Coordinates of N, CA and C in Angstrom, one line a residue:
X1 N 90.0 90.4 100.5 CA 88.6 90.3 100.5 C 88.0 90.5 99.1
X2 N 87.2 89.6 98.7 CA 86.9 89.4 97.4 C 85.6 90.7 96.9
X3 N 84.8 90.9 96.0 CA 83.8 92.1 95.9 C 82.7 91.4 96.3
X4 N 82.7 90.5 96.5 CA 80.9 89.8 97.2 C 81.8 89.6 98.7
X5 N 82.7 89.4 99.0 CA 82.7 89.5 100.2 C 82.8 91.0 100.8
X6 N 82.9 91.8 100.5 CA 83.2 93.3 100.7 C 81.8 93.9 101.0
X7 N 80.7 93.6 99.9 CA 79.4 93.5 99.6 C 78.8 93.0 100.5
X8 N 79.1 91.5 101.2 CA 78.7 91.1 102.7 C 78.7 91.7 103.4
X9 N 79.8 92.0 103.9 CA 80.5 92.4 104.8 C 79.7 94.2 105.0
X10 N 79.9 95.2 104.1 CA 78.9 95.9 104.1 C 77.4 95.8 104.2
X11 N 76.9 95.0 104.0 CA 75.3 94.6 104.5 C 75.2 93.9 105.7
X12 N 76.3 93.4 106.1 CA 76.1 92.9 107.7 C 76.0 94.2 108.7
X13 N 76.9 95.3 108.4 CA 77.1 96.6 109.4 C 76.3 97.5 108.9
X14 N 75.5 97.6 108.2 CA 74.9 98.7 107.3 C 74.2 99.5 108.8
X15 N 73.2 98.5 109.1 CA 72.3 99.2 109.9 C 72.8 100.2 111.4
X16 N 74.0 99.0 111.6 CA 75.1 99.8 112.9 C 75.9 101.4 112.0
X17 N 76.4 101.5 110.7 CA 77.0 102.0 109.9 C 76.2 103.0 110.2
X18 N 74.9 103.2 109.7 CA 74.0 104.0 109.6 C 73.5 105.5 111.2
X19 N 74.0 104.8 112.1 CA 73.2 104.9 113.1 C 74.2 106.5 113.6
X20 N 73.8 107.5 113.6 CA 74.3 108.5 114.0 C 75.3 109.0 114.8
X21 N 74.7 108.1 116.4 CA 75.8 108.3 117.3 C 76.9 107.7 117.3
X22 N 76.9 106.3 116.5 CA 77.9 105.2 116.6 C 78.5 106.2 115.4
X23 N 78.6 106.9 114.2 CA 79.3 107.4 113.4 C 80.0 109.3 114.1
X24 N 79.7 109.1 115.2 CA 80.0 110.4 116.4 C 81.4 109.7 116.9
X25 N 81.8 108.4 116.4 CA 83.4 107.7 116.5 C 84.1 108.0 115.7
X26 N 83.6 108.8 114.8 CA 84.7 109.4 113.4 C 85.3 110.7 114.3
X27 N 84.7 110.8 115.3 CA 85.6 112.4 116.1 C 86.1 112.0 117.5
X28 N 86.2 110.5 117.8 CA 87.4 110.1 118.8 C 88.4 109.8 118.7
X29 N 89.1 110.2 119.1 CA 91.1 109.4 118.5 C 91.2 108.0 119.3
X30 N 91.8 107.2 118.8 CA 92.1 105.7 119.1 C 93.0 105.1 118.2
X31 N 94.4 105.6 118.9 CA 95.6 104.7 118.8 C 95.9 105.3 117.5
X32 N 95.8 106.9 117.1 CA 96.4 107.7 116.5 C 95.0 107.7 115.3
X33 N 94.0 107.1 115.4 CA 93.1 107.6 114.0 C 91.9 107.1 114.7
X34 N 90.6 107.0 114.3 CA 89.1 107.8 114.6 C 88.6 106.6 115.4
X35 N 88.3 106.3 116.7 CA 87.9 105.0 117.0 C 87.0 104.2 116.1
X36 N 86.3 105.0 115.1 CA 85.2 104.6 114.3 C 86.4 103.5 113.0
X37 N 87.1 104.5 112.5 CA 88.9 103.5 112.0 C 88.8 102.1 112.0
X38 N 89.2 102.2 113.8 CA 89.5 101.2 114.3 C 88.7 100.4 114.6
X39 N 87.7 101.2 114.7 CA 86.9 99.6 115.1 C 86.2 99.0 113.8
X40 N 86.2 99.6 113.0 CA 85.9 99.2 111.6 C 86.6 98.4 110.4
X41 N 88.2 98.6 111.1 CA 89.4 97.6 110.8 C 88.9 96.4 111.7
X42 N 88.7 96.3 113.1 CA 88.3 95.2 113.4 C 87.5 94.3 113.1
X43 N 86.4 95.3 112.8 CA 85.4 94.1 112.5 C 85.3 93.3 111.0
X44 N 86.5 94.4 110.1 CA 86.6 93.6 109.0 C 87.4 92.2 109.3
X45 N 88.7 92.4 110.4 CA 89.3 91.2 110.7 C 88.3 90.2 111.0
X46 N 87.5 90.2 112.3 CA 86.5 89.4 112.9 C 85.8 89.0 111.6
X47 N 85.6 89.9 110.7 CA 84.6 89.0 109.5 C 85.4 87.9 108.9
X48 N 86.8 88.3 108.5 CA 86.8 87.5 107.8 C 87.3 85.9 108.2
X49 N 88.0 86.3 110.1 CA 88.4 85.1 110.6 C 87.0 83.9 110.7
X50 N 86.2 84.6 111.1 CA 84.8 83.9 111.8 C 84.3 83.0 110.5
X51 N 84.3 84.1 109.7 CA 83.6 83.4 108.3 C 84.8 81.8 107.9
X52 N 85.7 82.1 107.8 CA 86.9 81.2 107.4 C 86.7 79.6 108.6
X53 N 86.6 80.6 109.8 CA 86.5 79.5 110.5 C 85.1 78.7 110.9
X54 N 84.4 78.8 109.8 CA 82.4 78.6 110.0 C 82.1 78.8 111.3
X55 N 82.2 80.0 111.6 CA 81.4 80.5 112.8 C 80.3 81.6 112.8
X56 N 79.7 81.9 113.5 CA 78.8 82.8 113.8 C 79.0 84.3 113.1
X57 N 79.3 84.4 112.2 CA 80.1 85.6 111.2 C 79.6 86.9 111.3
X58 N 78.3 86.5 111.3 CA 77.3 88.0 110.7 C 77.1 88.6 112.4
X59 N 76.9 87.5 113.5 CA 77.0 88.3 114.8 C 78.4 89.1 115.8
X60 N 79.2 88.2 115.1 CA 80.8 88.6 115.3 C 81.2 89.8 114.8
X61 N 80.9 89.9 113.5 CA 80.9 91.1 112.8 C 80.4 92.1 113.6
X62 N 79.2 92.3 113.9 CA 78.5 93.1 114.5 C 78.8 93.9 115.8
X63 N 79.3 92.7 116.5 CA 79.7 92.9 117.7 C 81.3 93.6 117.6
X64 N 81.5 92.9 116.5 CA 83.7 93.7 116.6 C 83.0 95.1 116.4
X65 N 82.3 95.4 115.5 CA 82.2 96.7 114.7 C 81.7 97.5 116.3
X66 N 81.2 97.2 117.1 CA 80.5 97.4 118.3 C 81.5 97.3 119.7
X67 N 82.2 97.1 119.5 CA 83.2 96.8 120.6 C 84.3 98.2 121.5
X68 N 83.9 98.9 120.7 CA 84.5 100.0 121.4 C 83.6 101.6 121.1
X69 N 82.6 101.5 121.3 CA 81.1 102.2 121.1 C 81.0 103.0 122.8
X70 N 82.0 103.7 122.6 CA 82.4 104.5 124.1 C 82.9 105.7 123.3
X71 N 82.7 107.2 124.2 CA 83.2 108.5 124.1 C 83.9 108.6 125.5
X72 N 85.3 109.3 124.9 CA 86.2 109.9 125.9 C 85.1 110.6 127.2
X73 N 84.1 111.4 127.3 CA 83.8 112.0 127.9 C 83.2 111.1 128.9
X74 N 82.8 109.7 128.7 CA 81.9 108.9 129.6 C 82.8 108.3 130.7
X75 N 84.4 108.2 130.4 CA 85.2 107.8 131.0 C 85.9 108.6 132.0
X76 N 86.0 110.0 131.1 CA 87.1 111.0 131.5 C 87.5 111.4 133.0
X77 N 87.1 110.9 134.3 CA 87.1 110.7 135.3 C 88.5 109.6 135.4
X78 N 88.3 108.7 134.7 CA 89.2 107.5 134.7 C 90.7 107.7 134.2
X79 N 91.5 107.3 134.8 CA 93.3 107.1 133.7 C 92.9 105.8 132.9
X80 N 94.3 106.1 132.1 CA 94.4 105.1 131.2 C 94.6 103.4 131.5
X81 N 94.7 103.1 132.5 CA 94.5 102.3 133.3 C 93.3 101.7 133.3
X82 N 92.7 102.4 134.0 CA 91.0 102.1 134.2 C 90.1 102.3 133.0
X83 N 90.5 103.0 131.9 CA 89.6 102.8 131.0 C 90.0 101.6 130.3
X84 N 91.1 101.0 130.2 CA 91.6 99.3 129.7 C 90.5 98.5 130.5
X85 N 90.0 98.9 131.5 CA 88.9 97.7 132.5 C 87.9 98.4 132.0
X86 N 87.2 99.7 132.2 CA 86.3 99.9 132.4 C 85.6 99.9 130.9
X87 N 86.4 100.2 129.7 CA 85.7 101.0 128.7 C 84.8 100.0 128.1
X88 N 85.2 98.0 128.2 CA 84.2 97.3 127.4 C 82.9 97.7 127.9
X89 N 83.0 97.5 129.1 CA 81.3 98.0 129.9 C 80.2 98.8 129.5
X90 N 81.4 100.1 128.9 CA 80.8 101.1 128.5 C 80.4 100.9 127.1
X91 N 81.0 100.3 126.6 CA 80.6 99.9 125.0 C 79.5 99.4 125.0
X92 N 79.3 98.4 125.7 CA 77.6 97.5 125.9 C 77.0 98.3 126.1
X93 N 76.9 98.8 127.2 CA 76.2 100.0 127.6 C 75.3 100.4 126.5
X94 N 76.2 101.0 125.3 CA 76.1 102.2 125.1 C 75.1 101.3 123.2
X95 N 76.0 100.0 123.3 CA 75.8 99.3 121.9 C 74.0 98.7 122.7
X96 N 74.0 98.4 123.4 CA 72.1 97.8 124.2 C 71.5 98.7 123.9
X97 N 71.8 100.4 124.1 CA 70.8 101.0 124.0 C 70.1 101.4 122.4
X98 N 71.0 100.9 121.5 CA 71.0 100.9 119.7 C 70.2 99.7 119.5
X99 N 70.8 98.3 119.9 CA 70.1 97.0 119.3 C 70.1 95.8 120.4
X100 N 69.2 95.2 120.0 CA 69.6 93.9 120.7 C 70.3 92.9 120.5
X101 N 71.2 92.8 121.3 CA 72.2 92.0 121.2 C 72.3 90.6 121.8
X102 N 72.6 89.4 121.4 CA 72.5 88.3 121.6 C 73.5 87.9 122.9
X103 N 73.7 87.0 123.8 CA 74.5 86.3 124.5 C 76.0 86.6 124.2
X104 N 76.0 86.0 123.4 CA 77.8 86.1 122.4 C 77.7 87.5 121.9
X105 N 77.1 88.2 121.6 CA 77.6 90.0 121.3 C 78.3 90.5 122.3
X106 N 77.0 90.1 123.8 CA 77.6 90.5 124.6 C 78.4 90.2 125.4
X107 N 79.0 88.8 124.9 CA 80.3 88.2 125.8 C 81.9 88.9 124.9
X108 N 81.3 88.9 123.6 CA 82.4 89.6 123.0 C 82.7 90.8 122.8
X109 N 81.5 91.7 123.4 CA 82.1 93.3 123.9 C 82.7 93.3 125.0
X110 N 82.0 92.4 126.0 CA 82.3 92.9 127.2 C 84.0 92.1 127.7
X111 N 84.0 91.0 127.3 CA 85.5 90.2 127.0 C 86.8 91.0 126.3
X112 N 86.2 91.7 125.2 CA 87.7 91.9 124.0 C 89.3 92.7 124.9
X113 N 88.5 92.9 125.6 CA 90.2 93.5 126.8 C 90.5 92.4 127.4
X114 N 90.3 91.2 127.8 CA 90.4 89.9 128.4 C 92.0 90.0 128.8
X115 N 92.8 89.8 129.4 CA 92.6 89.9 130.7 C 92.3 90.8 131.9
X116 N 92.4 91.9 131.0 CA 92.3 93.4 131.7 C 91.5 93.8 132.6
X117 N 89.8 93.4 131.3 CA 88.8 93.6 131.9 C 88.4 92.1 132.6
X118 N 88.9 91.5 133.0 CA 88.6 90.1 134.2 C 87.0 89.8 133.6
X119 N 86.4 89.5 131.9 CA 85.8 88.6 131.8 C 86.1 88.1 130.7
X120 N 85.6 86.7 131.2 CA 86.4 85.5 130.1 C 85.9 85.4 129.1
X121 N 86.5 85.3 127.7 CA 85.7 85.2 126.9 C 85.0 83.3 126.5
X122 N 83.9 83.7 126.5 CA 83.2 82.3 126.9 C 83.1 81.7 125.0
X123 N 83.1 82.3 124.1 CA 82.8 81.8 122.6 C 84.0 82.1 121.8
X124 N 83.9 81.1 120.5 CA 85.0 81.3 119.8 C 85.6 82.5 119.3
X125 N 83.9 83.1 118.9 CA 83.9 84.3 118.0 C 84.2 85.7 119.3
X126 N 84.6 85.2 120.4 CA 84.8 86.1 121.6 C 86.3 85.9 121.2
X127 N 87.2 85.3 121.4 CA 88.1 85.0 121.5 C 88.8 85.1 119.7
X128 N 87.9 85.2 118.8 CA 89.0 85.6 117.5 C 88.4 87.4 118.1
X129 N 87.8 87.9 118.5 CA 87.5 89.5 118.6 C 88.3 90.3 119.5
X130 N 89.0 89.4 120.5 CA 90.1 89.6 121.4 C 91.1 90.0 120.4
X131 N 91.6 88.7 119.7 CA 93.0 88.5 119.3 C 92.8 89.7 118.1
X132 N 91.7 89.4 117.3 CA 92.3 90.5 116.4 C 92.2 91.7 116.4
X133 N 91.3 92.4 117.3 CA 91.5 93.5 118.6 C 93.1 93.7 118.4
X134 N 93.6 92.6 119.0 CA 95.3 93.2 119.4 C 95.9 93.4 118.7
X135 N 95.6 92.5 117.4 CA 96.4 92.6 115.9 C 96.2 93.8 115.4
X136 N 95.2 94.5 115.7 CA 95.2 95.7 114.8 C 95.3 97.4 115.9
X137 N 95.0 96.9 116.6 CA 95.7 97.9 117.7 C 97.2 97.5 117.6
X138 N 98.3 96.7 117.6 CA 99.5 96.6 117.3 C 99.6 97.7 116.0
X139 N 99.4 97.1 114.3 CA 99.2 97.5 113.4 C 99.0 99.0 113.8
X140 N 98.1 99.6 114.1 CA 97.8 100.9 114.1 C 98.9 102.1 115.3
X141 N 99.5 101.0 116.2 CA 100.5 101.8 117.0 C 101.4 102.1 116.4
X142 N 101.9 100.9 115.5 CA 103.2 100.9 114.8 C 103.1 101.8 113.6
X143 N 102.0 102.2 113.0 CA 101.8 103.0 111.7 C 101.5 104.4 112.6
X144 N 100.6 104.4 113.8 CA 100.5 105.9 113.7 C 100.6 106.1 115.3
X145 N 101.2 105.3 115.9 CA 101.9 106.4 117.1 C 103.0 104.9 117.7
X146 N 103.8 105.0 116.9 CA 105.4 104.8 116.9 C 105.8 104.7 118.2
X147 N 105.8 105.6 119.2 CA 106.0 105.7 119.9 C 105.4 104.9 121.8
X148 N 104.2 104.5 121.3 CA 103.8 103.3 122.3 C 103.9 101.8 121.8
X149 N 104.6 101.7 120.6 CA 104.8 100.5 120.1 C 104.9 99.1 121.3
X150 N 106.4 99.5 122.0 CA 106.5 98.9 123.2 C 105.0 98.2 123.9
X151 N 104.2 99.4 124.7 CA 103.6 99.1 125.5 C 102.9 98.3 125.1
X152 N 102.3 98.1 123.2 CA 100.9 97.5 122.8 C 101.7 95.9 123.0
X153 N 103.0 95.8 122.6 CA 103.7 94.7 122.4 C 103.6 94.2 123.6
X154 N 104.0 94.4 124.8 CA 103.9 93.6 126.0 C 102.7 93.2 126.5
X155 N 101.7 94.3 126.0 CA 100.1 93.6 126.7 C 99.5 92.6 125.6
X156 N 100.2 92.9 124.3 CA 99.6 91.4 123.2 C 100.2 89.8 123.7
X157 N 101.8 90.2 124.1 CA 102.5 88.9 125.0 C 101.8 88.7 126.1
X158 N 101.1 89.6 127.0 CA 100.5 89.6 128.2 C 99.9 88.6 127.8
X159 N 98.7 89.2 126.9 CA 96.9 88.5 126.8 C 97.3 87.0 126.4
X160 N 98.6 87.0 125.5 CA 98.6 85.4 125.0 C 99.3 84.8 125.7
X161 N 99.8 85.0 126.6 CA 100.2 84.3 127.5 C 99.6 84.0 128.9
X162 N 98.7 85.1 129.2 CA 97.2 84.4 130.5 C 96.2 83.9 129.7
X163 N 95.7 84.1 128.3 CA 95.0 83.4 127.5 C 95.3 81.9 127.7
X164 N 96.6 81.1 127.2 CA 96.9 80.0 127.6 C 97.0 79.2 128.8
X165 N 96.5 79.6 130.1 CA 97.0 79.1 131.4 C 95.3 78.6 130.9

């Protein structure tokens, strides 16, 4: 990423960056480092695929950076299981009550678990926020918890392989 894209890319999330609760993800763990991390690794991915591929950039962004805007506590009723379905929901939820979000924000929060969470992603910029979702949840198993490597690898073969039917 170049220094004017970096500089984009930080003025697209500034105002989500800024927002108090959404920086209350620097104290959740997700896949061995802060969901705030991770989801901030994603949305760098999402920037710079979307952009590459002239798409809707600056909303994709937004939305990756937004895509996992859930606390353990809202779920904790749930196994690990059910928070794979349930947690996009919760992320909308939680990302509507911050900003308003467009059609495609919300197909690409509530989609990025696709197949898990049984909704389809209906846009492109849905479907690069899936995949690179998995790319960096892989990435982040394999660097900081070794030890579910396996499992991330079977549900990335999963998603690409009900993705294509």
């Amino acid at each position: 990423m170049t220094t004017l894209q970096k500089k984009e890319f930080e003025n697209i999330i500034t105002d989500i960056d800024r927002n108090e609760n959404f920086r209350e993800l620097d104290n959740e763990m997700h896949h061995g480092i802060s969901r705030y991390g991770h989801s901030y690794r994603v949305a760098k991915g999402v920037y710079t695929v979307t952009k590459k591929l002239g798409l809707h950039y600056e909303e994709a962004t937004k939305a990756a950076l937004l895509h996992d805007f859930y606390f353990d506590y809202q779920l904790e009723e749930n196994g690990p299981v059910k928070n794979l379905v349930e947690h996009p929901g919760m992320a909308l939820l939680n990302a509507s009550k911050y900003y308003e979000l467009t059609d495609r924000q919300k197909n690409m929060i509530e989609s990025h678990m696709f197949p898990m969470c049984k909704v389809l992603p209906k846009y492109k910029e849905s479907l690069c926020l899936t995949i690179v979702d998995k790319v960096v949840a892989i990435y982040e198993q394999n660097r900081y918890k070794v030890g579910m490597k396996l499992g991330v690898y079977l549900l990335f073969v999963f998603n690409m392989i009900t993705l294509q039917k």
